[in-house]
PDB file of C-alpha atoms in Angstrom:
ATOM      1  CA  GLY Y 120     -16.618  22.888  -6.084  1.00 79.00           C
ATOM      2  CA  THR Y 121     -12.863  23.370  -6.621  1.00 89.00           C
ATOM      3  CA  LEU Y 122     -11.773  19.802  -5.802  1.00 94.00           C
ATOM      4  CA  LEU Y 123     -11.427  16.811  -8.110  1.00 95.00           C
ATOM      5  CA  ALA Y 124     -10.327  13.283  -7.145  1.00 95.00           C
ATOM      6  CA  LEU Y 125      -8.892  10.704  -9.539  1.00 94.00           C
ATOM      7  CA  SER Y 126      -7.615   7.154  -9.163  1.00 95.00           C
ATOM      8  CA  LYS Y 127      -4.097   6.884 -10.584  1.00 95.00           C
ATOM      9  CA  PRO Y 128      -2.664   3.633 -11.976  1.00 95.00           C
ATOM     10  CA  PRO Y 129       0.757   2.457 -10.775  1.00 95.00           C
ATOM     11  CA  GLY Y 130       3.751   3.565 -12.841  1.00 93.00           C
ATOM     12  CA  LEU Y 131       2.369   6.997 -13.790  1.00 94.00           C
ATOM     13  CA  PRO Y 132       4.573   9.805 -12.410  1.00 94.00           C
ATOM     14  CA  ILE Y 133       3.174  13.141 -11.294  1.00 93.00           C
ATOM     15  CA  LEU Y 134       6.002  15.048 -12.965  1.00 90.00           C
ATOM     16  CA  GLY Y 135       7.869  13.360 -15.819  1.00 84.00           C
ATOM     17  CA  ARG Y 136      10.954  14.015 -17.853  1.00 85.00           C
ATOM     18  CA  PRO Y 137      10.499  15.774 -21.222  1.00 84.00           C
ATOM     19  CA  GLY Y 138       8.780  13.403 -23.627  1.00 84.00           C
ATOM     20  CA  ASP Y 139       7.524  11.051 -20.893  1.00 89.00           C
ATOM     21  CA  LEU Y 140       3.861  10.563 -20.040  1.00 92.00           C
ATOM     22  CA  SER Y 141       2.965  12.125 -16.693  1.00 94.00           C
ATOM     23  CA  LEU Y 142      -0.110  13.298 -14.805  1.00 94.00           C
ATOM     24  CA  ASP Y 143       1.026  16.910 -15.126  1.00 92.00           C
ATOM     25  CA  LEU Y 144       1.115  16.501 -18.899  1.00 92.00           C
ATOM     26  CA  LEU Y 145      -2.470  15.189 -18.886  1.00 93.00           C
ATOM     27  CA  LEU Y 146      -3.988  17.968 -16.750  1.00 94.00           C
ATOM     28  CA  PRO Y 147      -4.661  20.469 -19.621  1.00 93.00           C
ATOM     29  CA  ALA Y 148      -6.572  17.796 -21.585  1.00 94.00           C
ATOM     30  CA  LEU Y 149      -8.508  16.829 -18.443  1.00 93.00           C
ATOM     31  CA  ARG Y 150      -9.376  20.461 -17.829  1.00 92.00           C
ATOM     32  CA  ARG Y 151     -10.729  20.838 -21.381  1.00 93.00           C
ATOM     33  CA  ARG Y 152     -12.729  17.601 -21.177  1.00 93.00           C
ATOM     34  CA  LEU Y 153     -14.403  18.709 -17.921  1.00 91.00           C
ATOM     35  CA  GLY Y 154     -14.954  22.246 -19.205  1.00 91.00           C
ATOM     36  CA  LEU Y 155     -13.118  23.886 -16.297  1.00 90.00           C
ATOM     37  CA  ALA Y 156     -12.162  27.531 -16.588  1.00 88.00           C
ATOM     38  CA  ALA Y 157      -9.263  27.468 -14.129  1.00 91.00           C
ATOM     39  CA  GLU Y 158      -5.981  25.544 -14.261  1.00 93.00           C
ATOM     40  CA  LEU Y 159      -5.747  22.345 -12.183  1.00 94.00           C
ATOM     41  CA  HIS Y 160      -3.126  21.923  -9.434  1.00 93.00           C
ATOM     42  CA  VAL Y 161      -1.993  18.722  -7.705  1.00 95.00           C
ATOM     43  CA  VAL Y 162      -2.863  18.898  -3.998  1.00 95.00           C
ATOM     44  CA  LYS Y 163      -1.826  15.386  -2.980  1.00 95.00           C
ATOM     45  CA  ALA Y 164      -0.776  12.348  -4.974  1.00 95.00           C
ATOM     46  CA  PRO Y 165       0.870   8.971  -4.410  1.00 95.00           C
ATOM     47  CA  ALA Y 166       4.388   8.243  -5.640  1.00 93.00           C
ATOM     48  CA  ARG Y 167       4.982   7.064  -9.196  1.00 93.00           C
ATOM     49  CA  GLU Y 168       5.035   3.360  -8.247  1.00 95.00           C
ATOM     50  CA  TYR Y 169       1.840   3.587  -6.140  1.00 96.00           C
ATOM     51  CA  SER Y 170      -1.730   3.580  -7.351  1.00 97.00           C
ATOM     52  CA  GLY Y 171      -4.651   5.427  -5.809  1.00 97.00           C
ATOM     53  CA  LEU Y 172      -6.104   8.807  -4.956  1.00 97.00           C
ATOM     54  CA  VAL Y 173      -4.902  11.975  -6.659  1.00 97.00           C
ATOM     55  CA  LEU Y 174      -6.469  15.118  -5.243  1.00 97.00           C
ATOM     56  CA  LEU Y 175      -6.630  18.087  -7.644  1.00 96.00           C
ATOM     57  CA  SER Y 176      -7.822  21.653  -7.154  1.00 96.00           C
ATOM     58  CA  SER Y 177      -8.719  24.471  -9.538  1.00 94.00           C
ATOM     59  CA  CYS Y 178      -8.070  27.085  -6.816  1.00 93.00           C
ATOM     60  CA  TYR Y 179      -4.486  27.990  -5.885  1.00 93.00           C
ATOM     61  CA  HIS Y 180      -5.421  29.106  -2.349  1.00 95.00           C
ATOM     62  CA  THR Y 181      -7.357  25.884  -1.714  1.00 95.00           C
ATOM     63  CA  THR Y 182      -4.330  23.880  -2.889  1.00 95.00           C
ATOM     64  CA  LYS Y 183      -1.976  25.660  -0.476  1.00 95.00           C
ATOM     65  CA  LYS Y 184      -4.481  25.480   2.392  1.00 96.00           C
ATOM     66  CA  LEU Y 185      -4.949  21.714   1.995  1.00 96.00           C
ATOM     67  CA  GLN Y 186      -1.231  21.016   1.612  1.00 94.00           C
ATOM     68  CA  GLN Y 187      -0.614  22.936   4.833  1.00 95.00           C
ATOM     69  CA  PHE Y 188      -3.431  20.975   6.489  1.00 96.00           C
ATOM     70  CA  PHE Y 189      -1.758  17.635   5.611  1.00 94.00           C
ATOM     71  CA  THR Y 190       1.555  18.889   7.033  1.00 92.00           C
ATOM     72  CA  ASN Y 191      -0.048  20.219  10.235  1.00 94.00           C
ATOM     73  CA  ALA Y 192      -2.083  17.029  10.704  1.00 94.00           C
ATOM     74  CA  ARG Y 193       1.093  14.925  10.755  1.00 90.00           C
ATOM     75  CA  LEU Y 194       2.746  17.356  13.183  1.00 90.00           C
ATOM     76  CA  ARG Y 195      -0.282  16.991  15.495  1.00 93.00           C
ATOM     77  CA  GLY Y 196       0.169  13.226  15.495  1.00 90.00           C
ATOM     78  CA  GLN Y 197      -2.691  12.505  13.081  1.00 92.00           C
ATOM     79  CA  TYR Y 198      -2.627  10.198  10.071  1.00 94.00           C
ATOM     80  CA  PRO Y 199      -4.203  12.096   7.132  1.00 94.00           C
ATOM     81  CA  ALA Y 200      -3.436   9.420   4.503  1.00 96.00           C
ATOM     82  CA  THR Y 201      -4.490   5.760   4.549  1.00 97.00           C
ATOM     83  CA  TYR Y 202      -2.962   3.194   2.200  1.00 98.00           C
ATOM     84  CA  ARG Y 203      -3.704  -0.452   1.429  1.00 98.00           C
ATOM     85  CA  ALA Y 204      -0.962  -2.929   0.568  1.00 98.00           C
ATOM     86  CA  VAL Y 205      -0.807  -6.565  -0.459  1.00 98.00           C
ATOM     87  CA  THR Y 206       2.232  -8.169   1.197  1.00 97.00           C
ATOM     88  CA  VAL Y 207       4.224 -11.341   0.647  1.00 96.00           C
ATOM     89  CA  GLY Y 208       4.171 -12.670   4.186  1.00 94.00           C
ATOM     90  CA  VAL Y 209       1.814 -12.129   7.126  1.00 95.00           C
ATOM     91  CA  PRO Y 210       2.942  -9.928  10.061  1.00 95.00           C
ATOM     92  CA  ALA Y 211       3.399 -11.691  13.407  1.00 93.00           C
ATOM     93  CA  GLU Y 212       1.236  -9.056  15.129  1.00 95.00           C
ATOM     94  CA  VAL Y 213      -2.221  -8.044  13.882  1.00 96.00           C
ATOM     95  CA  GLU Y 214      -1.430  -4.342  14.338  1.00 97.00           C
ATOM     96  CA  GLY Y 215       1.399  -2.122  15.469  1.00 97.00           C
ATOM     97  CA  GLU Y 216       3.834   0.643  14.552  1.00 97.00           C
ATOM     98  CA  ILE Y 217       7.058   0.658  12.569  1.00 96.00           C
ATOM     99  CA  ARG Y 218       9.600   3.276  13.678  1.00 94.00           C
ATOM    100  CA  THR Y 219      13.007   3.811  12.088  1.00 94.00           C
ATOM    101  CA  GLY Y 220      15.295   6.455  10.680  1.00 93.00           C
ATOM    102  CA  LEU Y 221      15.506   6.674   6.889  1.00 92.00           C
ATOM    103  CA  CYS Y 222      18.152   8.242   4.702  1.00 92.00           C
ATOM    104  CA  TRP Y 223      19.372   8.325   1.131  1.00 91.00           C
ATOM    105  CA  GLN Y 224      22.550   6.338   0.612  1.00 87.00           C
ATOM    106  CA  GLN Y 225      24.827   5.927  -2.352  1.00 80.00           C
ATOM    107  CA  HIS Y 226      24.281   2.442  -3.774  1.00 67.00           C
ATOM    108  CA  GLY Y 227      27.164   0.170  -2.868  1.00 53.00           C
ATOM    109  CA  ASP Y 228      28.750   2.728  -0.526  1.00 46.00           C
ATOM    110  CA  ARG Y 229      28.101   3.202   3.179  1.00 44.00           C
ATOM    111  CA  ALA Y 230      28.678   6.958   3.034  1.00 44.00           C
ATOM    112  CA  MET Y 231      25.400   8.891   2.990  1.00 43.00           C
ATOM    113  CA  VAL Y 232      24.740  11.276   0.136  1.00 41.00           C
ATOM    114  CA  LYS Y 233      24.049  14.743   1.534  1.00 38.00           C
ATOM    115  CA  GLY Y 234      22.413  17.750  -0.055  1.00 36.00           C
ATOM    116  CA  CYS Y 235      19.584  15.754  -1.584  1.00 37.00           C
ATOM    117  CA  HIS Y 236      16.104  17.260  -1.670  1.00 35.00           C
ATOM    118  CA  TRP Y 237      12.842  15.342  -1.784  1.00 37.00           C
ATOM    119  CA  SER Y 238       9.182  16.229  -2.057  1.00 36.00           C
ATOM    120  CA  GLY Y 239       6.965  14.993   0.758  1.00 38.00           C
ATOM    121  CA  ALA Y 240       3.868  16.278  -1.051  1.00 39.00           C
ATOM    122  CA  THR Y 241       4.135  13.823  -3.918  1.00 40.00           C
ATOM    123  CA  GLY Y 242       6.625  11.281  -2.634  1.00 44.00           C
ATOM    124  CA  GLY Y 243       9.126  12.245  -5.343  1.00 44.00           C
ATOM    125  CA  THR Y 244      12.742  11.122  -5.556  1.00 44.00           C
ATOM    126  CA  PRO Y 245      15.658  13.376  -4.692  1.00 45.00           C
ATOM    127  CA  GLY Y 246      17.894  15.256  -7.059  1.00 41.00           C
ATOM    128  CA  SER Y 247      21.274  13.572  -7.451  1.00 39.00           C
ATOM    129  CA  ALA Y 248      24.609  14.116  -9.105  1.00 38.00           C
ATOM    130  CA  GLU Y 249      25.035  12.536 -12.535  1.00 41.00           C
ATOM    131  CA  GLY Y 250      25.938   8.876 -12.232  1.00 44.00           C
ATOM    132  CA  CYS Y 251      25.087   8.779  -8.513  1.00 52.00           C
ATOM    133  CA  ALA Y 252      22.798   5.824  -7.782  1.00 75.00           C
ATOM    134  CA  LEU Y 253      20.816   6.376  -4.591  1.00 85.00           C
ATOM    135  CA  GLN Y 254      18.672   4.099  -2.454  1.00 88.00           C
ATOM    136  CA  VAL Y 255      16.610   4.579   0.691  1.00 92.00           C
ATOM    137  CA  VAL Y 256      17.988   2.619   3.645  1.00 91.00           C
ATOM    138  CA  PRO Y 257      16.844   2.246   7.274  1.00 91.00           C
ATOM    139  CA  VAL Y 258      18.860   3.676  10.171  1.00 90.00           C
ATOM    140  CA  PRO Y 259      17.568   1.806  13.263  1.00 86.00           C
ATOM    141  CA  ALA Y 260      19.111   4.122  15.882  1.00 84.00           C
ATOM    142  CA  PRO Y 261      19.841   7.530  14.300  1.00 86.00           C
ATOM    143  CA  GLY Y 262      21.984   9.923  16.334  1.00 87.00           C
ATOM    144  CA  ARG Y 263      20.807  13.372  17.382  1.00 86.00           C
ATOM    145  CA  ARG Y 264      23.363  15.082  15.168  1.00 87.00           C
ATOM    146  CA  SER Y 265      22.310  13.213  12.025  1.00 87.00           C
ATOM    147  CA  LEU Y 266      18.658  14.039  12.760  1.00 87.00           C
ATOM    148  CA  ALA Y 267      19.481  17.701  13.432  1.00 88.00           C
ATOM    149  CA  ARG Y 268      21.483  17.933  10.184  1.00 86.00           C
ATOM    150  CA  LYS Y 269      18.562  16.204   8.426  1.00 86.00           C
ATOM    151  CA  ASP Y 270      20.893  13.541   7.069  1.00 89.00           C
ATOM    152  CA  VAL Y 271      18.419  11.079   8.585  1.00 92.00           C
ATOM    153  CA  LYS Y 272      14.657  11.481   9.057  1.00 93.00           C
ATOM    154  CA  SER Y 273      12.787   9.782  11.880  1.00 93.00           C
ATOM    155  CA  THR Y 274       9.771   7.964  10.348  1.00 94.00           C
ATOM    156  CA  LEU Y 275       6.678   6.210  11.653  1.00 95.00           C
ATOM    157  CA  THR Y 276       3.977   4.063  10.030  1.00 97.00           C
ATOM    158  CA  ARG Y 277       0.985   2.510  11.756  1.00 97.00           C
ATOM    159  CA  TYR Y 278      -0.247  -0.795  10.289  1.00 98.00           C
ATOM    160  CA  ARG Y 279      -3.172  -3.184  10.713  1.00 98.00           C
ATOM    161  CA  VAL Y 280      -3.802  -6.570   9.104  1.00 98.00           C
ATOM    162  CA  LEU Y 281      -7.184  -6.546   7.355  1.00 98.00           C
ATOM    163  CA  GLY Y 282      -7.033 -10.112   6.066  1.00 97.00           C
ATOM    164  CA  ALA Y 283      -4.713 -12.957   5.097  1.00 96.00           C
ATOM    165  CA  VAL Y 284      -4.836 -15.811   2.595  1.00 93.00           C
ATOM    166  CA  GLY Y 285      -2.002 -18.332   2.421  1.00 87.00           C
ATOM    167  CA  SER Y 286       1.303 -16.479   2.439  1.00 90.00           C
ATOM    168  CA  CYS Y 287      -0.182 -13.056   1.608  1.00 95.00           C
ATOM    169  CA  ALA Y 288      -1.899 -10.359   3.641  1.00 97.00           C
ATOM    170  CA  LEU Y 289      -3.904  -7.196   3.038  1.00 98.00           C
ATOM    171  CA  LEU Y 290      -2.607  -4.385   5.249  1.00 98.00           C
ATOM    172  CA  GLN Y 291      -3.860  -0.934   6.143  1.00 98.00           C
ATOM    173  CA  LEU Y 292      -0.940   1.507   6.337  1.00 98.00           C
ATOM    174  CA  GLN Y 293      -1.037   5.001   7.849  1.00 97.00           C
ATOM    175  CA  PRO Y 294       2.236   6.926   7.589  1.00 96.00           C
ATOM    176  CA  ARG Y 295       2.645   9.761  10.070  1.00 94.00           C
ATOM    177  CA  THR Y 296       5.747  11.010   8.259  1.00 92.00           C
ATOM    178  CA  ALA Y 297       6.485  11.567   4.577  1.00 91.00           C
ATOM    179  CA  PHE Y 298       9.652  10.117   3.060  1.00 93.00           C
ATOM    180  CA  PRO Y 299      10.129   8.542  -0.387  1.00 92.00           C
ATOM    181  CA  GLU Y 300       9.772   4.738  -0.361  1.00 95.00           C
ATOM    182  CA  GLN Y 301       8.917   4.861   3.362  1.00 96.00           C
ATOM    183  CA  LEU Y 302       6.148   2.273   3.102  1.00 97.00           C
ATOM    184  CA  GLN Y 303       8.245  -0.214   1.103  1.00 97.00           C
ATOM    185  CA  VAL Y 304      11.161  -0.027   3.553  1.00 96.00           C
ATOM    186  CA  HIS Y 305       8.857  -0.261   6.589  1.00 97.00           C
ATOM    187  CA  LEU Y 306       7.195  -3.370   5.150  1.00 97.00           C
ATOM    188  CA  THR Y 307      10.588  -5.051   4.662  1.00 96.00           C
ATOM    189  CA  LEU Y 308      11.397  -4.282   8.319  1.00 95.00           C
ATOM    190  CA  LEU Y 309       8.109  -6.048   9.124  1.00 96.00           C
ATOM    191  CA  LEU Y 310       9.536  -8.966   7.045  1.00 95.00           C
ATOM    192  CA  CYS Y 311       6.509  -8.685   4.743  1.00 96.00           C
ATOM    193  CA  PRO Y 312       7.564  -6.843   1.559  1.00 97.00           C
ATOM    194  CA  ALA Y 313       4.870  -5.423  -0.698  1.00 97.00           C
ATOM    195  CA  LEU Y 314       3.846  -7.566  -3.649  1.00 97.00           C
ATOM    196  CA  GLY Y 315       5.646  -6.198  -6.718  1.00 95.00           C
ATOM    197  CA  ASP Y 316       8.425  -4.468  -4.741  1.00 96.00           C
ATOM    198  CA  HIS Y 317      11.459  -5.122  -6.925  1.00 95.00           C
ATOM    199  CA  GLU Y 318      13.501  -2.479  -5.111  1.00 93.00           C
ATOM    200  CA  HIS Y 319      13.512  -3.558  -1.448  1.00 94.00           C
ATOM    201  CA  SER Y 320      12.099  -7.108  -1.249  1.00 94.00           C
ATOM    202  CA  SER Y 321      15.597  -8.635  -1.605  1.00 93.00           C
ATOM    203  CA  CYS Y 322      16.270  -7.356   1.949  1.00 93.00           C
ATOM    204  CA  VAL Y 323      14.000 -10.126   3.269  1.00 93.00           C
ATOM    205  CA  GLY Y 324      15.741 -13.506   3.168  1.00 89.00           C
ATOM    206  CA  ARG Y 325      14.464 -16.932   4.246  1.00 87.00           C
ATOM    207  CA  VAL Y 326      16.088 -19.924   5.924  1.00 88.00           C
ATOM    208  CA  LEU Y 327      13.886 -23.033   6.209  1.00 81.00           C
ATOM    209  CA  GLY Y 328      10.880 -20.807   5.555  1.00 81.00           C
ATOM    210  CA  VAL Y 329      11.694 -18.366   8.365  1.00 88.00           C
ATOM    211  CA  PRO Y 330      12.117 -14.738   7.164  1.00 90.00           C
ATOM    212  CA  PHE Y 331      14.950 -12.490   8.355  1.00 89.00           C
ATOM    213  CA  PHE Y 332      16.194  -8.997   7.457  1.00 92.00           C
ATOM    214  CA  LEU Y 333      19.266  -8.447   5.283  1.00 90.00           C
ATOM    215  CA  THR Y 334      21.006  -5.076   5.204  1.00 87.00           C
ATOM    216  CA  PRO Y 335      20.810  -3.268   1.829  1.00 85.00           C
ATOM    217  CA  GLU Y 336      24.616  -3.565   1.515  1.00 83.00           C
ATOM    218  CA  THR Y 337      24.367  -7.370   1.506  1.00 85.00           C
ATOM    219  CA  ALA Y 338      21.151  -7.640  -0.555  1.00 86.00           C
ATOM    220  CA  PRO Y 339      21.538  -6.471  -4.187  1.00 86.00           C
ATOM    221  CA  THR Y 340      18.366  -5.152  -5.819  1.00 88.00           C
ATOM    222  CA  ARG Y 341      16.615  -7.775  -7.939  1.00 90.00           C
ATOM    223  CA  THR Y 342      13.206  -8.795  -9.285  1.00 92.00           C
ATOM    224  CA  GLN Y 343      11.027 -10.026  -6.417  1.00 93.00           C
ATOM    225  CA  VAL Y 344      11.155 -13.804  -5.906  1.00 91.00           C
ATOM    226  CA  LEU Y 345       7.785 -15.538  -5.367  1.00 92.00           C
ATOM    227  CA  ASP Y 346       7.085 -19.193  -4.614  1.00 89.00           C
ATOM    228  CA  GLU Y 347       5.372 -21.474  -7.122  1.00 90.00           C
ATOM    229  CA  GLU Y 348       2.063 -21.532  -5.252  1.00 90.00           C
ATOM    230  CA  LEU Y 349       1.761 -17.737  -5.315  1.00 91.00           C
ATOM    231  CA  LEU Y 350       2.826 -17.563  -8.959  1.00 91.00           C
ATOM    232  CA  SER Y 351       0.087 -20.079  -9.751  1.00 90.00           C
ATOM    233  CA  ARG Y 352      -2.518 -18.025  -7.842  1.00 90.00           C
ATOM    234  CA  LEU Y 353      -1.482 -14.908  -9.755  1.00 90.00           C
ATOM    235  CA  GLY Y 354      -1.400 -16.776 -13.052  1.00 91.00           C
ATOM    236  CA  LEU Y 355       2.107 -15.465 -13.683  1.00 90.00           C
ATOM    237  CA  SER Y 356       5.144 -16.965 -15.368  1.00 89.00           C
ATOM    238  CA  PRO Y 357       8.492 -16.194 -13.627  1.00 88.00           C
ATOM    239  CA  ARG Y 358       9.707 -14.522 -16.847  1.00 90.00           C
ATOM    240  CA  TRP Y 359       7.018 -11.818 -16.456  1.00 91.00           C
ATOM    241  CA  LEU Y 360       7.577 -11.165 -12.751  1.00 92.00           C
ATOM    242  CA  HIS Y 361       9.563  -7.983 -13.449  1.00 92.00           C
ATOM    243  CA  ARG Y 362       6.341  -6.479 -14.852  1.00 92.00           C
ATOM    244  CA  LEU Y 363       4.339  -7.104 -11.671  1.00 94.00           C
ATOM    245  CA  PRO Y 364       3.374  -3.627 -10.362  1.00 95.00           C
ATOM    246  CA  LEU Y 365       3.827  -2.496  -6.778  1.00 97.00           C
ATOM    247  CA  HIS Y 366       0.699  -3.319  -4.771  1.00 97.00           C
ATOM    248  CA  ILE Y 367       0.491  -0.199  -2.582  1.00 98.00           C
ATOM    249  CA  HIS Y 368      -2.635   1.926  -3.038  1.00 98.00           C
ATOM    250  CA  LEU Y 369      -3.567   5.322  -1.572  1.00 98.00           C
ATOM    251  CA  GLN Y 370      -7.041   4.474  -0.348  1.00 97.00           C
ATOM    252  CA  GLU Y 371      -8.234   7.499   1.622  1.00 97.00           C
ATOM    253  CA  LEU Y 372      -7.359  11.122   2.450  1.00 96.00           C
ATOM    254  CA  MET Y 373      -8.626  13.071   5.450  1.00 93.00           C
ATOM    255  CA  LEU Y 374      -9.897  16.565   4.633  1.00 93.00           C
ATOM    256  CA  PRO Y 375     -10.620  19.485   6.987  1.00 90.00           C
TER     257      PRO Y 375
END
């Protein structure tokens, strides 16, 4: 009755800057088209770069109840959201878990940027000082103090390989924690970056065809590099690679 589900294309933000197209800007028109009396609220939505399910509600109490449900489900060790991803590379194991600390770091500087806030509900990016370029980086063995101060967040994603063709795989991803860009970083730690990840894929290098992990400090951000065979399969010219969208899709949400 009060719930509405949409499928969002990649690149559409939930909240945009003034003058930019965003889902929030489209909600009044959607409400009029569907003839709804009440205002629509975003319950759960994928990050700007992701595609997939957007859950809306026309009841404020339902929105808050469901958002609390998603939070409580993760705290109970459940996985309320299921994603699909196309990866460049096939994981060595068919299924498993990726555990690591994640934090925001000033680009090109090892000192962490503190005082940043992020939205786990929508996967938004943190607020930052003007001119401060931030990136999400893994912290393999975070200390207790950094976790207690919330400088670093302990994160976990469960994955399963659903299929593989050539050098690509289709993965099911179930994050138990919510941190911006968590899935992209976890996939690079698996040495299988998401197709269309122009932010983190440079952290996976290759020597004689064998992948290895490069720290963000030694791997400048660049357009994802794909081999000729994959480019041919995609029907893409290298000059248009920067337009290839991120292939991570919010496939399913668990409801109470």
